[in-house]
Amino acid sequence: MKAPLQVVWFKRDLRIADHRPLALAAEHGPVLPLYIAEPGLWAEEDASARQWDFAAECLAELQAALGALGQPLCVVRGDAVAVLRKIHERHGIAALWSHEETGNGWTYARDRAVAAWARGAGVPWREVPQNGVIRRLKSRHGWARSWDRRMAEELTAPPAALPPLGSDWPMRIPQARDLGLAPDPCPHRQTAGRAAALATLASFLERRGKDYRWQMSSPVTAFDASSRLSPHLTWGTLSMREVAQASAARLKGLRGDESAAARSWRASMISFSGRQHWHCHFMQKLEDEPRIEFENLHPAYNGLRPDVPDAERLAAWVAGRTGYPFLDACMRALAAHGWLNFRMRAMLVSFASYQLWLPWRATGLHLARQFVDYEPGIHWSQVQMQSGTTGINTMRVYNPVKQGHDQDPDGVFVRHWVPEVADVPSPLIHEPWRWDGAAGLAYPPPIVDHVKAAAAARDALHAVRKGSGHRVAASRIAEKHGSRKAGMPMTGQKSRRRPATSQLALDL
Ligand SMILES: Cc1cc2nc3c(=O)[nH]c(=O)nc-3n(C[C@H](O)[C@H](O)[C@H](O)COP(=O)(O)OP(=O)(O)OC[C@H]3O[C@@H](n4cnc5c(N)ncnc54)[C@H](O)[C@@H]3O)c2cc1C
């Protein structure tokens, strides 16, 4: 009789390097590496074909890497409980191994169902942390130190070999349409897989990252100067520990070098390292309070914006036809790349939530589908932060005209993505309605007066902030979610030095 299986359930950790569940499982018996393509998950409103296409390419590479060890990845389409139950009935599962996942509401419910099944079936489910997020966290005190400790732990080598289990395991990786996903062209999507992840990390640390600190904010430079590691972290082709250790080593290598280039590298690597903390800091919020995917973090903002978005405004924002060329260029670039830099993501949400007064859940879902790097914990925390519904962040209303002048002064980015305004002279490129030839442009006039709309939004938010009970609830939120570490983000990406705990009410 064959030994029961050690099932390693891959989810968003599509690699064999630094994969503890895989290494631990291999110490206990024959390993079945398993990926379950779950139609229910891919039918969710935040899922898209571009995300699946990225994941599917990662899976193909992972399958080959596991195959080289002796047992390729088994890929099954279906409901997780049903799939695991069937494997258990036919082959016997000695233990189920996986990384802990901080996912959306659907995966949270699915994990509870899997846990209930495993308990009932007597199958131990061993979940292993994979980043700085802490399960059942009691207090944020000491969180950053714990992150540092976890990231300093030794990387886990893949098992030397996996005993082959025979050939009757399904291996076909479904296509997006098999999962019911609508066509979703993304012509400039990043290449997926472990090899691309390692190449992206290397090119950032060796060449592209030198001026990261100064070039990350403008979309003219950010596509090259940002690390572009986010889809790889989301899908786990790299572990956060690998990235943290590689960037720490790069920083260490600069010691004693006082050249201008080394100074620039140093500032950039420090900035990059801070953002690695943020990744887990924001995910921790969703881990601790899953409802923030759906509800305002601070209840005083309930009912402030309509629940149902104004269809015309939403459609113009989605299509990149709001009449604000810089904003529209960002939306169109995102559609084609599946990626956008932080500041421009923040501006898209801010404009939707403040000037267009749209509910953040609807606009957040559109962006989630557009992002190949969609990470629910970061995404929903950021969407709420940029919409002013956390109650504990400084309100930040982006001005799309000013941002255009600041980040794209010559209109290079705008002319590329909004060719309708290509002939507008540079000084007016961000306000084409002011140009003499505006009437002849095949481009809409501004959908709202952004200055007036921003002022009205600010007034509405300020009125809520002044309301009774706002402060008390805000303190509770800050206590639960605020960072205790100087240098962690208050609003947007600006970090400011301050005493460790004295300004909690400003943190998220
Ligand atoms: C509204 C909104 C939604 C967002 N949604 C997502 C999302 O779904 N997935 C996602 O990975 N990031 C999200 N971000 C954060 C940030 O914009 C992206 O992480 C970043 O643009 C990814 O590019 P990069 O890998 O080149 O980043 P880099 O600047 O090179 O940073 C390196 C890594 O640090 C982390 N990081 C960087 N900035 C932040 C930040 N502000 N908050 C948390 N982690 C950060 C990411 O893991 C990133 O890959 C969102 C930001 C906003 C404003």
Coordinates of C-alpha atoms and ligand atoms in Angstrom, one line a residue:
M1 CA 0.0 0.0 0.0
K2 CA 1.3 3.5 -0.9
A3 CA 2.1 6.0 1.8
P4 CA -0.6 8.8 2.2
L5 CA 0.3 12.1 0.5
Q6 CA 1.7 15.3 1.8
V7 CA -0.3 17.7 -0.2
V8 CA 1.4 21.1 -0.8
W9 CA -1.3 23.5 -1.9
F10 CA 0.1 26.3 -3.9
K11 CA -2.0 29.5 -4.0
R12 CA -0.1 32.8 -4.5
D13 CA 3.3 31.4 -3.8
L14 CA 4.3 30.1 -7.2
R15 CA 7.9 29.2 -6.7
I16 CA 10.0 26.3 -5.2
A17 CA 12.7 28.6 -3.7
D18 CA 12.2 29.8 -0.1
H19 CA 9.0 27.8 0.0
R20 CA 8.8 26.3 3.5
P21 CA 5.6 24.3 3.2
L22 CA 7.2 22.4 0.3
A23 CA 10.5 21.8 2.1
L24 CA 8.7 20.7 5.3
A25 CA 6.2 18.5 3.5
A26 CA 9.1 16.7 1.6
E27 CA 10.6 15.8 5.0
H28 CA 7.4 13.9 6.0
G29 CA 6.7 11.7 2.9
P30 CA 5.7 11.7 -0.7
V31 CA 4.6 15.1 -1.9
L32 CA 1.7 16.0 -4.2
P33 CA 2.2 19.6 -5.3
L34 CA -1.3 20.9 -6.1
Y35 CA -2.8 24.0 -7.6
I36 CA -6.6 24.3 -7.6
A37 CA -8.0 26.6 -10.3
E38 CA -11.2 27.7 -8.5
P39 CA -13.9 29.0 -10.8
G40 CA -15.6 30.6 -7.8
L41 CA -12.6 32.7 -7.1
W42 CA -12.2 33.8 -10.7
A43 CA -15.9 34.7 -10.9
E44 CA -15.4 37.3 -8.2
E45 CA -15.8 41.0 -9.2
D46 CA -12.1 41.7 -8.5
A47 CA -10.8 39.0 -10.8
S48 CA -9.7 39.4 -14.4
A49 CA -8.2 37.5 -17.3
R50 CA -4.9 39.5 -17.2
Q51 CA -4.4 38.3 -13.6
W52 CA -5.1 34.7 -14.6
D53 CA -2.8 34.9 -17.6
F54 CA 0.0 36.1 -15.4
A55 CA -0.7 33.3 -12.9
A56 CA -1.0 30.7 -15.6
E57 CA 2.5 31.6 -17.0
C58 CA 3.8 31.3 -13.4
L59 CA 2.1 27.9 -13.1
A60 CA 3.7 26.6 -16.3
E61 CA 7.2 27.5 -15.0
L62 CA 6.4 26.1 -11.6
Q63 CA 5.2 22.8 -13.1
A64 CA 8.5 22.5 -15.0
A65 CA 10.6 23.3 -11.9
L66 CA 8.7 20.7 -9.8
G67 CA 8.9 18.3 -12.7
A68 CA 12.7 18.6 -12.6
L69 CA 12.6 17.6 -9.0
G70 CA 10.6 14.5 -9.9
Q71 CA 6.9 15.3 -9.4
P72 CA 5.3 18.0 -11.5
L73 CA 2.5 20.3 -10.3
C74 CA -0.9 18.7 -10.4
V75 CA -3.5 21.3 -11.6
V76 CA -7.2 20.7 -10.9
R77 CA -10.1 22.9 -11.8
G78 CA -12.8 22.9 -9.1
D79 CA -13.9 23.8 -5.6
A80 CA -11.1 23.4 -3.1
V81 CA -13.0 21.3 -0.6
A82 CA -14.4 19.0 -3.3
V83 CA -10.9 18.6 -4.8
L84 CA -9.2 17.9 -1.5
R85 CA -12.0 15.5 -0.4
K86 CA -11.7 13.5 -3.6
I87 CA -7.9 13.2 -3.3
H88 CA -8.2 12.1 0.3
E89 CA -10.8 9.5 -0.6
R90 CA -8.7 8.1 -3.4
H91 CA -5.2 8.4 -2.1
G92 CA -5.3 9.5 1.5
I93 CA -3.9 12.8 2.6
A94 CA -1.5 12.6 5.6
A95 CA -1.2 16.4 5.8
L96 CA -2.1 19.5 3.9
W97 CA 0.6 22.2 3.7
S98 CA 0.3 25.8 2.5
H99 CA 1.4 29.3 3.1
E100 CA -1.0 31.5 5.1
E101 CA -2.9 33.7 2.7
T102 CA -4.3 37.2 3.3
G103 CA -6.8 37.2 0.5
N104 CA -10.1 38.7 -0.4
G105 CA -13.4 37.8 1.4
W106 CA -13.9 34.9 -1.0
T107 CA -10.6 33.2 -0.1
Y108 CA -11.2 33.9 3.6
A109 CA -14.5 32.0 3.4
R110 CA -12.9 29.3 1.4
D111 CA -10.1 28.8 3.9
R112 CA -12.6 28.5 6.7
A113 CA -14.5 25.8 4.7
V114 CA -11.2 24.0 4.0
A115 CA -10.2 24.2 7.7
A116 CA -13.6 22.8 8.7
W117 CA -13.3 19.9 6.2
A118 CA -9.8 19.2 7.2
R119 CA -10.8 19.0 10.9
G120 CA -13.7 16.8 10.1
A121 CA -11.6 14.5 7.9
G122 CA -8.8 14.3 10.5
V123 CA -6.3 15.9 8.0
P124 CA -3.9 18.3 9.7
W125 CA -3.5 21.6 7.8
R126 CA -0.1 23.1 8.4
E127 CA -0.1 26.8 7.4
V128 CA 3.2 28.6 7.4
P129 CA 3.6 32.4 7.3
Q130 CA 5.1 33.7 4.1
N131 CA 5.7 37.4 4.8
G132 CA 5.5 39.9 7.6
V133 CA 1.8 39.5 8.2
I134 CA 0.9 38.0 11.6
R135 CA -2.1 35.8 12.1
R136 CA -4.3 36.6 15.1
L137 CA -2.2 39.7 15.9
K138 CA -3.0 41.0 19.4
S139 CA -1.3 44.4 19.2
R140 CA 0.7 46.4 16.6
H141 CA 3.4 47.1 19.2
G142 CA 6.6 45.4 18.1
W143 CA 5.2 44.6 14.6
A144 CA 8.0 46.2 12.7
R145 CA 10.7 44.4 14.7
S146 CA 8.9 41.1 14.1
W147 CA 8.9 42.0 10.3
D148 CA 12.7 42.6 10.5
R149 CA 13.3 39.3 12.3
R150 CA 11.2 37.3 9.8
M151 CA 13.0 38.8 6.8
A152 CA 16.4 38.0 8.3
E153 CA 15.6 34.3 8.6
E154 CA 17.6 32.0 6.4
L155 CA 16.1 31.3 3.0
T156 CA 14.7 27.8 2.6
A157 CA 16.3 25.6 -0.1
P158 CA 13.9 23.5 -2.3
P159 CA 13.9 19.7 -1.6
A160 CA 16.7 17.9 -3.5
A161 CA 14.1 15.6 -5.1
L162 CA 10.4 14.7 -5.0
P163 CA 9.6 11.0 -5.4
P164 CA 7.4 10.6 -8.6
L165 CA 3.8 9.7 -7.9
G166 CA 2.9 8.2 -11.2
S167 CA 1.4 9.7 -14.3
D168 CA -2.4 9.8 -13.7
W169 CA -2.5 13.3 -12.1
P170 CA -4.1 16.1 -14.1
M171 CA -1.6 18.7 -15.3
R172 CA -3.5 20.9 -17.8
I173 CA -3.4 24.6 -16.9
P174 CA -6.8 26.1 -17.8
Q175 CA -7.1 29.1 -20.0
A176 CA -8.8 32.2 -18.9
R177 CA -12.0 31.3 -20.9
D178 CA -12.1 27.9 -19.1
L179 CA -12.6 29.9 -15.9
G180 CA -15.4 32.0 -17.5
L181 CA -13.2 35.1 -17.7
A182 CA -13.9 37.7 -20.3
P183 CA -11.2 38.7 -22.9
D184 CA -9.0 41.3 -21.3
P185 CA -6.2 42.5 -23.7
C186 CA -3.2 43.9 -21.8
P187 CA -0.5 44.3 -24.5
H188 CA 2.3 45.5 -22.3
R189 CA 1.7 43.2 -19.3
Q190 CA 4.9 42.2 -17.5
T191 CA 6.4 38.8 -18.2
A192 CA 5.4 36.3 -15.5
G193 CA 7.3 33.5 -13.8
R194 CA 10.4 33.0 -11.6
A195 CA 13.0 33.7 -14.3
A196 CA 11.4 37.0 -15.1
A197 CA 11.1 37.8 -11.4
L198 CA 14.8 37.2 -10.8
A199 CA 15.8 39.2 -13.9
T200 CA 13.5 42.1 -12.7
L201 CA 15.1 42.1 -9.3
A202 CA 18.6 41.9 -10.7
S203 CA 18.1 44.7 -13.2
F204 CA 16.6 46.9 -10.5
L205 CA 19.4 46.4 -8.0
E206 CA 22.2 46.6 -10.6
R207 CA 21.0 49.3 -12.9
R208 CA 17.4 50.6 -12.8
G209 CA 17.2 51.5 -9.1
K210 CA 19.8 54.2 -8.9
D211 CA 17.5 57.1 -9.1
Y212 CA 14.4 55.3 -7.9
R213 CA 13.9 57.7 -4.9
W214 CA 13.4 60.6 -7.3
Q215 CA 12.0 59.0 -10.4
M216 CA 9.2 56.8 -8.8
S217 CA 6.6 59.6 -8.8
S218 CA 6.4 60.5 -12.5
P219 CA 4.9 58.1 -14.9
V220 CA 7.4 59.3 -17.4
T221 CA 10.2 57.7 -15.5
A222 CA 8.5 55.3 -13.0
F223 CA 7.9 52.5 -15.5
D224 CA 11.6 51.9 -15.6
A225 CA 12.8 53.3 -12.3
S226 CA 10.4 51.5 -10.0
S227 CA 11.3 47.9 -9.1
R228 CA 8.3 46.5 -10.9
L229 CA 8.3 43.6 -8.5
S230 CA 4.7 43.9 -7.4
P231 CA 3.2 41.2 -9.6
H232 CA 6.0 38.9 -8.6
L233 CA 5.3 39.5 -4.9
T234 CA 1.5 39.1 -5.4
W235 CA 1.9 35.8 -7.2
G236 CA 4.8 34.7 -5.1
T237 CA 7.4 34.1 -7.8
L238 CA 9.7 35.8 -5.3
S239 CA 9.4 35.7 -1.5
M240 CA 9.4 39.0 0.3
R241 CA 12.3 37.5 2.3
E242 CA 14.4 37.1 -0.9
V243 CA 13.7 40.7 -1.9
A244 CA 14.4 42.1 1.6
Q245 CA 17.7 40.2 1.8
A246 CA 18.8 41.1 -1.7
S247 CA 18.2 44.8 -1.2
A248 CA 19.8 44.8 2.3
A249 CA 22.9 43.2 0.7
R250 CA 22.9 45.9 -2.0
L251 CA 22.8 48.6 0.6
K252 CA 25.6 46.9 2.6
G253 CA 27.7 46.8 -0.5
L254 CA 27.6 50.6 -0.7
R255 CA 29.2 51.1 2.7
G256 CA 32.1 53.5 2.6
D257 CA 31.4 54.7 -0.9
E258 CA 30.8 58.4 -0.9
S259 CA 30.5 58.9 -4.6
A260 CA 27.4 60.8 -5.9
A261 CA 26.2 57.5 -7.5
A262 CA 26.6 55.6 -4.3
R263 CA 24.7 58.3 -2.4
S264 CA 21.9 58.1 -4.9
W265 CA 21.8 54.3 -4.7
R266 CA 21.8 54.4 -0.9
A267 CA 18.8 56.8 -0.7
S268 CA 17.0 54.7 -3.2
M269 CA 17.7 51.4 -1.4
I270 CA 16.5 52.8 1.9
S271 CA 13.3 54.1 0.3
F272 CA 12.8 50.7 -1.4
S273 CA 13.3 48.9 1.9
G274 CA 10.7 51.0 3.6
R275 CA 8.2 50.1 0.9
Q276 CA 8.8 46.4 1.6
H277 CA 7.6 47.0 5.1
W278 CA 4.6 48.9 3.8
H279 CA 3.6 45.9 1.7
C280 CA 3.0 43.8 4.8
H281 CA 1.9 46.7 7.0
F282 CA -1.1 47.3 4.7
M283 CA -1.9 43.6 4.3
Q284 CA -1.9 43.3 8.1
K285 CA -4.9 45.7 8.1
L286 CA -7.0 43.4 6.0
E287 CA -5.8 40.3 7.9
D288 CA -7.0 42.0 11.1
E289 CA -10.2 43.4 9.7
P290 CA -11.5 41.7 6.6
R291 CA -14.5 43.9 6.4
I292 CA -12.4 46.8 5.0
E293 CA -12.7 45.3 1.6
F294 CA -16.4 46.2 1.7
E295 CA -17.1 48.8 4.4
N296 CA -15.7 52.1 5.4
L297 CA -13.1 51.6 8.0
H298 CA -14.6 54.6 10.0
P299 CA -18.4 54.2 10.3
A300 CA -18.9 58.0 10.3
Y301 CA -18.4 58.0 6.5
N302 CA -21.3 55.5 5.9
G303 CA -23.8 57.1 3.6
L304 CA -21.6 60.0 2.7
R305 CA -21.3 59.0 -1.0
P306 CA -24.1 57.4 -2.9
D307 CA -24.0 53.5 -2.8
V308 CA -24.7 53.3 -6.5
P309 CA -22.2 55.2 -8.7
D310 CA -23.2 57.8 -11.2
A311 CA -23.0 55.6 -14.4
E312 CA -21.9 58.4 -16.7
R313 CA -19.1 59.6 -14.5
L314 CA -17.9 56.0 -13.8
A315 CA -17.9 55.2 -17.5
A316 CA -15.9 58.3 -18.4
W317 CA -13.3 57.6 -15.6
V318 CA -13.0 53.9 -16.7
A319 CA -12.6 54.8 -20.3
G320 CA -10.0 57.6 -19.7
R321 CA -12.4 60.3 -21.1
T322 CA -12.9 62.6 -18.2
G323 CA -11.5 65.6 -20.1
Y324 CA -8.4 65.8 -17.9
P325 CA -5.6 64.5 -20.1
F326 CA -3.1 63.5 -17.5
L327 CA -5.7 61.5 -15.5
D328 CA -7.0 59.9 -18.7
A329 CA -3.4 59.1 -19.8
C330 CA -2.8 57.3 -16.5
M331 CA -6.0 55.2 -16.9
R332 CA -5.2 54.3 -20.4
A333 CA -1.6 53.4 -19.6
L334 CA -2.9 51.2 -16.8
A335 CA -5.2 49.4 -19.1
A336 CA -2.4 48.6 -21.5
H337 CA 0.3 47.7 -18.8
G338 CA -1.7 46.3 -15.9
W339 CA 0.6 48.4 -13.7
L340 CA 0.9 52.1 -12.6
N341 CA 3.1 53.8 -10.2
F342 CA 1.9 54.7 -6.7
R343 CA 1.2 58.4 -7.0
M344 CA -0.8 57.9 -10.2
R345 CA -2.9 55.1 -8.6
A346 CA -3.5 57.5 -5.7
M347 CA -4.5 60.2 -8.1
L348 CA -7.0 58.0 -10.0
V349 CA -8.7 57.0 -6.7
S350 CA -8.7 60.5 -5.3
F351 CA -10.3 62.0 -8.4
A352 CA -12.9 59.3 -8.5
S353 CA -13.7 59.6 -4.8
Y354 CA -13.5 63.4 -4.3
Q355 CA -14.0 65.3 -7.6
L356 CA -16.4 62.7 -9.1
W357 CA -17.9 61.7 -5.7
L358 CA -18.1 58.0 -6.7
P359 CA -18.3 55.2 -4.1
W360 CA -14.8 53.7 -3.6
R361 CA -16.0 50.1 -3.8
A362 CA -17.1 50.4 -7.4
T363 CA -14.0 52.3 -8.6
G364 CA -11.7 50.0 -6.5
L365 CA -13.1 46.9 -8.2
H366 CA -12.3 48.4 -11.6
L367 CA -8.7 49.1 -10.5
A368 CA -8.4 45.7 -8.9
R369 CA -9.2 44.0 -12.2
Q370 CA -6.8 46.3 -14.0
F371 CA -3.9 45.5 -11.7
V372 CA -1.9 42.4 -12.5
D373 CA -0.4 42.9 -9.0
Y374 CA -3.8 43.0 -7.3
E375 CA -3.1 42.4 -3.6
P376 CA -6.4 42.8 -1.7
G377 CA -4.7 43.8 1.6
I378 CA -2.7 46.7 0.0
H379 CA -5.4 47.6 -2.5
W380 CA -8.4 48.1 -0.2
S381 CA -6.4 49.8 2.5
Q382 CA -5.0 52.2 -0.1
V383 CA -8.4 52.8 -1.8
Q384 CA -10.0 53.7 1.5
M385 CA -7.0 55.9 2.5
Q386 CA -7.1 57.8 -0.8
S387 CA -10.9 58.2 -0.4
G388 CA -10.7 59.7 3.1
T389 CA -12.8 57.0 4.8
T390 CA -10.3 55.7 7.3
G391 CA -10.9 58.7 9.6
I392 CA -7.2 58.7 10.6
N393 CA -5.3 60.0 7.6
T394 CA -4.8 63.6 6.4
M395 CA -7.1 64.2 3.5
R396 CA -5.2 64.3 0.2
V397 CA -7.1 65.6 -2.8
Y398 CA -5.0 65.4 -5.9
N399 CA -5.3 68.1 -8.5
P400 CA -5.0 66.4 -12.0
V401 CA -3.8 69.6 -13.7
K402 CA -1.1 70.4 -11.1
Q403 CA 0.0 66.7 -11.1
G404 CA 0.2 66.9 -14.9
H405 CA 2.5 70.0 -14.8
D406 CA 4.6 68.5 -12.0
Q407 CA 5.0 65.0 -13.3
D408 CA 4.8 65.4 -17.1
P409 CA 5.8 69.0 -17.7
D410 CA 6.4 68.5 -21.5
G411 CA 3.3 66.4 -22.0
V412 CA 5.3 63.5 -23.3
F413 CA 3.2 60.9 -21.4
V414 CA -0.1 62.7 -22.2
R415 CA 0.7 62.9 -25.9
H416 CA 1.5 59.2 -26.0
W417 CA -1.7 58.0 -24.3
V418 CA -4.1 60.7 -25.3
P419 CA -3.3 61.4 -28.9
E420 CA -6.5 63.4 -29.3
V421 CA -4.6 66.3 -27.6
A422 CA -1.3 65.8 -29.3
D423 CA -1.5 69.2 -31.1
V424 CA -2.2 71.2 -28.0
P425 CA 0.8 73.4 -27.2
S426 CA 2.8 72.2 -24.2
P427 CA 1.9 75.1 -21.8
L428 CA -1.8 74.1 -22.2
I429 CA -1.5 70.4 -22.7
H430 CA -3.0 69.6 -19.3
E431 CA -5.8 72.1 -19.8
P432 CA -6.8 71.7 -23.4
W433 CA -10.1 73.4 -22.9
R434 CA -8.2 76.7 -22.6
W435 CA -6.6 76.4 -26.0
D436 CA -8.0 78.4 -29.0
G437 CA -8.4 75.2 -31.0
A438 CA -10.2 73.3 -28.3
A439 CA -13.5 73.2 -30.2
G440 CA -11.8 71.1 -32.9
L441 CA -10.5 68.4 -30.6
A442 CA -11.9 64.9 -30.6
Y443 CA -11.7 65.0 -26.8
P444 CA -14.4 65.7 -24.2
P445 CA -14.5 68.9 -22.1
P446 CA -13.8 68.4 -18.4
I447 CA -16.5 66.3 -16.8
V448 CA -16.5 68.5 -13.7
D449 CA -14.9 71.7 -12.6
H450 CA -12.2 70.0 -10.6
V451 CA -11.5 73.0 -8.3
K452 CA -15.1 73.4 -7.3
A453 CA -15.7 69.7 -7.0
A454 CA -12.7 69.3 -4.8
A455 CA -13.8 72.1 -2.5
A456 CA -17.3 70.6 -2.2
A457 CA -15.8 67.2 -1.3
R458 CA -13.4 68.7 1.2
D459 CA -16.3 70.5 2.9
A460 CA -18.4 67.3 3.1
L461 CA -15.5 65.4 4.6
H462 CA -14.6 68.1 7.1
A463 CA -18.2 68.2 8.3
V464 CA -18.0 64.5 9.1
R465 CA -14.7 64.9 10.9
K466 CA -16.2 67.5 13.1
G467 CA -19.1 65.3 14.0
S468 CA -19.5 63.9 17.5
G469 CA -17.9 60.5 18.1
H470 CA -15.6 60.8 15.1
R471 CA -12.5 61.3 17.3
V472 CA -13.2 58.4 19.6
A473 CA -13.7 55.9 16.8
A474 CA -10.7 57.3 15.0
S475 CA -8.5 56.7 18.1
R476 CA -9.7 53.1 18.3
I477 CA -8.9 52.6 14.6
A478 CA -5.4 54.1 15.0
E479 CA -4.7 51.9 18.0
K480 CA -5.7 48.8 16.0
H481 CA -4.1 49.6 12.7
G482 CA -1.6 52.5 13.0
S483 CA 2.1 51.8 12.6
R484 CA 4.2 52.3 15.7
K485 CA 7.4 52.9 13.7
A486 CA 8.8 56.2 12.6
G487 CA 9.1 56.2 8.9
M488 CA 6.0 54.2 8.2
P489 CA 3.5 55.8 5.9
M490 CA 1.0 58.4 7.2
T491 CA -0.6 59.3 4.0
G492 CA 0.4 58.5 0.5
Q493 CA 4.1 57.6 0.2
K494 CA 5.5 60.5 2.2
S495 CA 7.1 59.3 5.3
R496 CA 7.9 61.8 8.0
R497 CA 10.0 61.3 11.1
R498 CA 8.1 61.4 14.3
P499 CA 8.2 59.9 17.7
A500 CA 7.2 56.2 17.7
T501 CA 3.7 56.4 19.2
S502 CA 2.8 60.0 19.7
Q503 CA 1.0 60.6 16.4
L504 CA -1.0 57.4 16.1
A505 CA -4.1 59.2 15.1
L506 CA -2.4 60.3 11.8
D507 CA -1.3 56.8 10.8
L508 CA -2.7 54.2 8.6
Ligands
LIG1 C1 -5.2 53.0 -4.7 C2 -4.0 52.1 -4.7 C3 -4.1 50.8 -4.9 C4 -3.0 49.9 -4.8 N1 -3.1 48.6 -5.0 C5 -2.0 47.8 -4.9 C6 -2.2 46.4 -5.2 O1 -3.2 45.9 -5.5 N2 -1.0 45.6 -5.2 C7 0.2 46.2 -4.8 O2 1.2 45.4 -4.8 N3 0.3 47.5 -4.6 C8 -0.7 48.3 -4.6 N4 -0.6 49.7 -4.4 C9 0.7 50.2 -3.8 C10 1.7 50.6 -4.9 O3 1.1 51.5 -5.8 C11 2.3 49.5 -5.7 O4 2.8 48.5 -4.7 C12 3.5 49.9 -6.5 O5 3.1 50.9 -7.4 C13 4.1 48.6 -7.2 O6 5.1 49.0 -8.1 P1 6.6 48.5 -7.8 O7 6.6 47.1 -7.5 O8 7.5 49.0 -8.9 O9 6.9 49.3 -6.4 P2 8.2 49.8 -5.7 O10 8.0 51.2 -5.4 O11 9.4 49.3 -6.4 O12 8.0 49.1 -4.2 C14 8.5 47.8 -4.0 C15 7.4 47.0 -3.3 O13 7.0 47.6 -2.1 C16 5.6 47.5 -1.9 N5 4.9 48.8 -2.0 C17 5.3 49.9 -2.6 N6 4.6 51.0 -2.4 C18 3.6 50.5 -1.5 C19 2.5 51.1 -0.9 N7 2.2 52.4 -1.0 N8 1.8 50.4 0.0 C20 2.0 49.1 0.2 N9 3.1 48.4 -0.4 C21 3.9 49.2 -1.3 C22 5.1 46.7 -3.1 O14 5.1 45.3 -2.7 C23 6.1 46.9 -4.2 O15 6.2 45.9 -5.1 C24 -1.7 50.5 -4.5 C25 -1.6 51.9 -4.3 C26 -2.7 52.7 -4.4 C27 -2.6 54.2 -4.1

